[in-house]
């Protein structure tokens, strides 16, 4: 299911992000969650691909902010 095609999910986004999501793009995170040029939500693989984690398995993916993604990889989950 595409988030951009689900009215119930889409109404949770601000207008600028609605446009991005309906185009299949990642939406912007709050400013406090940005790191440098990284300003959109990112995908994190729970089991690293290099460790045999599936690239496209939805159960192996989490949507995270750049700030949280960095914390995960630093070991500050």
mmCIF file of C-alpha atoms in Angstrom:
data_model
loop_
_atom_site.group_PDB
_atom_site.id
_atom_site.type_symbol
_atom_site.label_atom_id
_atom_site.label_comp_id
_atom_site.label_asym_id
_atom_site.label_seq_id
_atom_site.Cartn_x
_atom_site.Cartn_y
_atom_site.Cartn_z
ATOM 1 C CA UNK A 1 0.000 0.000 0.000
ATOM 2 C CA UNK A 2 1.247 3.464 -0.861
ATOM 3 C CA UNK A 3 0.909 6.048 1.899
ATOM 4 C CA UNK A 4 0.267 8.759 -0.700
ATOM 5 C CA UNK A 5 -2.845 6.918 -1.911
ATOM 6 C CA UNK A 6 -4.392 6.364 1.514
ATOM 7 C CA UNK A 7 -6.504 9.375 2.566
ATOM 8 C CA UNK A 8 -6.424 8.344 6.228
ATOM 9 C CA UNK A 9 -2.629 8.234 6.316
ATOM 10 C CA UNK A 10 -2.162 11.235 4.053
ATOM 11 C CA UNK A 11 -4.155 13.572 6.284
ATOM 12 C CA UNK A 12 -1.472 13.173 8.973
ATOM 13 C CA UNK A 13 1.064 15.096 6.860
ATOM 14 C CA UNK A 14 1.569 18.838 6.474
ATOM 15 C CA UNK A 15 0.744 20.223 3.015
ATOM 16 C CA UNK A 16 4.366 20.365 1.795
ATOM 17 C CA UNK A 17 4.910 16.765 2.837
ATOM 18 C CA UNK A 18 1.597 15.634 1.305
ATOM 19 C CA UNK A 19 2.872 16.729 -2.099
ATOM 20 C CA UNK A 20 6.128 14.826 -1.604
ATOM 21 C CA UNK A 21 4.442 11.663 -0.342
ATOM 22 C CA UNK A 22 1.931 11.554 -3.200
ATOM 23 C CA UNK A 23 4.924 11.703 -5.579
ATOM 24 C CA UNK A 24 6.549 8.773 -3.777
ATOM 25 C CA UNK A 25 9.167 10.958 -2.094
ATOM 26 C CA UNK A 26 10.261 10.994 1.527
ATOM 27 C CA UNK A 27 8.809 13.762 3.661
ATOM 28 C CA UNK A 28 10.746 16.319 5.691
ATOM 29 C CA UNK A 29 11.434 15.686 9.376
ATOM 30 C CA UNK A 30 11.082 18.385 12.046
ATOM 31 C CA UNK A 31 14.098 20.716 12.154
ATOM 32 C CA UNK A 32 15.188 19.313 15.511
ATOM 33 C CA UNK A 33 15.614 15.870 13.889
ATOM 34 C CA UNK A 34 17.734 17.047 10.944
ATOM 35 C CA UNK A 35 21.483 16.559 10.738
ATOM 36 C CA UNK A 36 23.372 18.706 8.247
ATOM 37 C CA UNK A 37 21.878 18.191 4.807
ATOM 38 C CA UNK A 38 19.935 15.127 5.963
ATOM 39 C CA UNK A 39 16.427 16.516 6.333
ATOM 40 C CA UNK A 40 14.077 13.724 5.243
ATOM 41 C CA UNK A 41 12.988 10.452 6.787
ATOM 42 C CA UNK A 42 15.369 7.564 6.122
ATOM 43 C CA UNK A 43 15.093 3.777 6.020
ATOM 44 C CA UNK A 44 17.063 1.750 8.542
ATOM 45 C CA UNK A 45 17.742 -1.962 8.060
ATOM 46 C CA UNK A 46 17.333 -3.709 11.409
ATOM 47 C CA UNK A 47 19.605 -6.550 10.308
ATOM 48 C CA UNK A 48 22.338 -5.013 8.185
ATOM 49 C CA UNK A 49 22.354 -6.024 4.538
ATOM 50 C CA UNK A 50 26.046 -6.925 4.894
ATOM 51 C CA UNK A 51 25.027 -9.344 7.665
ATOM 52 C CA UNK A 52 22.438 -11.061 5.472
ATOM 53 C CA UNK A 53 19.515 -8.734 6.152
ATOM 54 C CA UNK A 54 16.959 -8.519 3.370
ATOM 55 C CA UNK A 55 17.099 -5.264 1.419
ATOM 56 C CA UNK A 56 13.380 -5.006 0.627
ATOM 57 C CA UNK A 57 11.815 -7.003 3.466
ATOM 58 C CA UNK A 58 9.381 -4.653 5.202
ATOM 59 C CA UNK A 59 9.952 -6.528 8.465
ATOM 60 C CA UNK A 60 13.644 -5.578 8.264
ATOM 61 C CA UNK A 61 12.990 -1.872 7.691
ATOM 62 C CA UNK A 62 12.176 1.019 9.998
ATOM 63 C CA UNK A 63 11.445 4.612 9.046
ATOM 64 C CA UNK A 64 13.585 6.905 11.182
ATOM 65 C CA UNK A 65 14.730 10.504 11.330
ATOM 66 C CA UNK A 66 18.337 11.282 10.390
ATOM 67 C CA UNK A 67 19.125 12.088 14.033
ATOM 68 C CA UNK A 68 17.708 8.780 15.242
ATOM 69 C CA UNK A 69 19.408 6.878 12.415
ATOM 70 C CA UNK A 70 22.792 8.219 13.504
ATOM 71 C CA UNK A 71 22.028 7.352 17.135
ATOM 72 C CA UNK A 72 21.137 3.774 16.141
ATOM 73 C CA UNK A 73 24.445 3.301 14.342
ATOM 74 C CA UNK A 74 26.359 4.816 17.250
ATOM 75 C CA UNK A 75 24.731 2.264 19.524
ATOM 76 C CA UNK A 76 22.408 4.718 21.302
ATOM 77 C CA UNK A 77 19.181 3.004 20.290
#
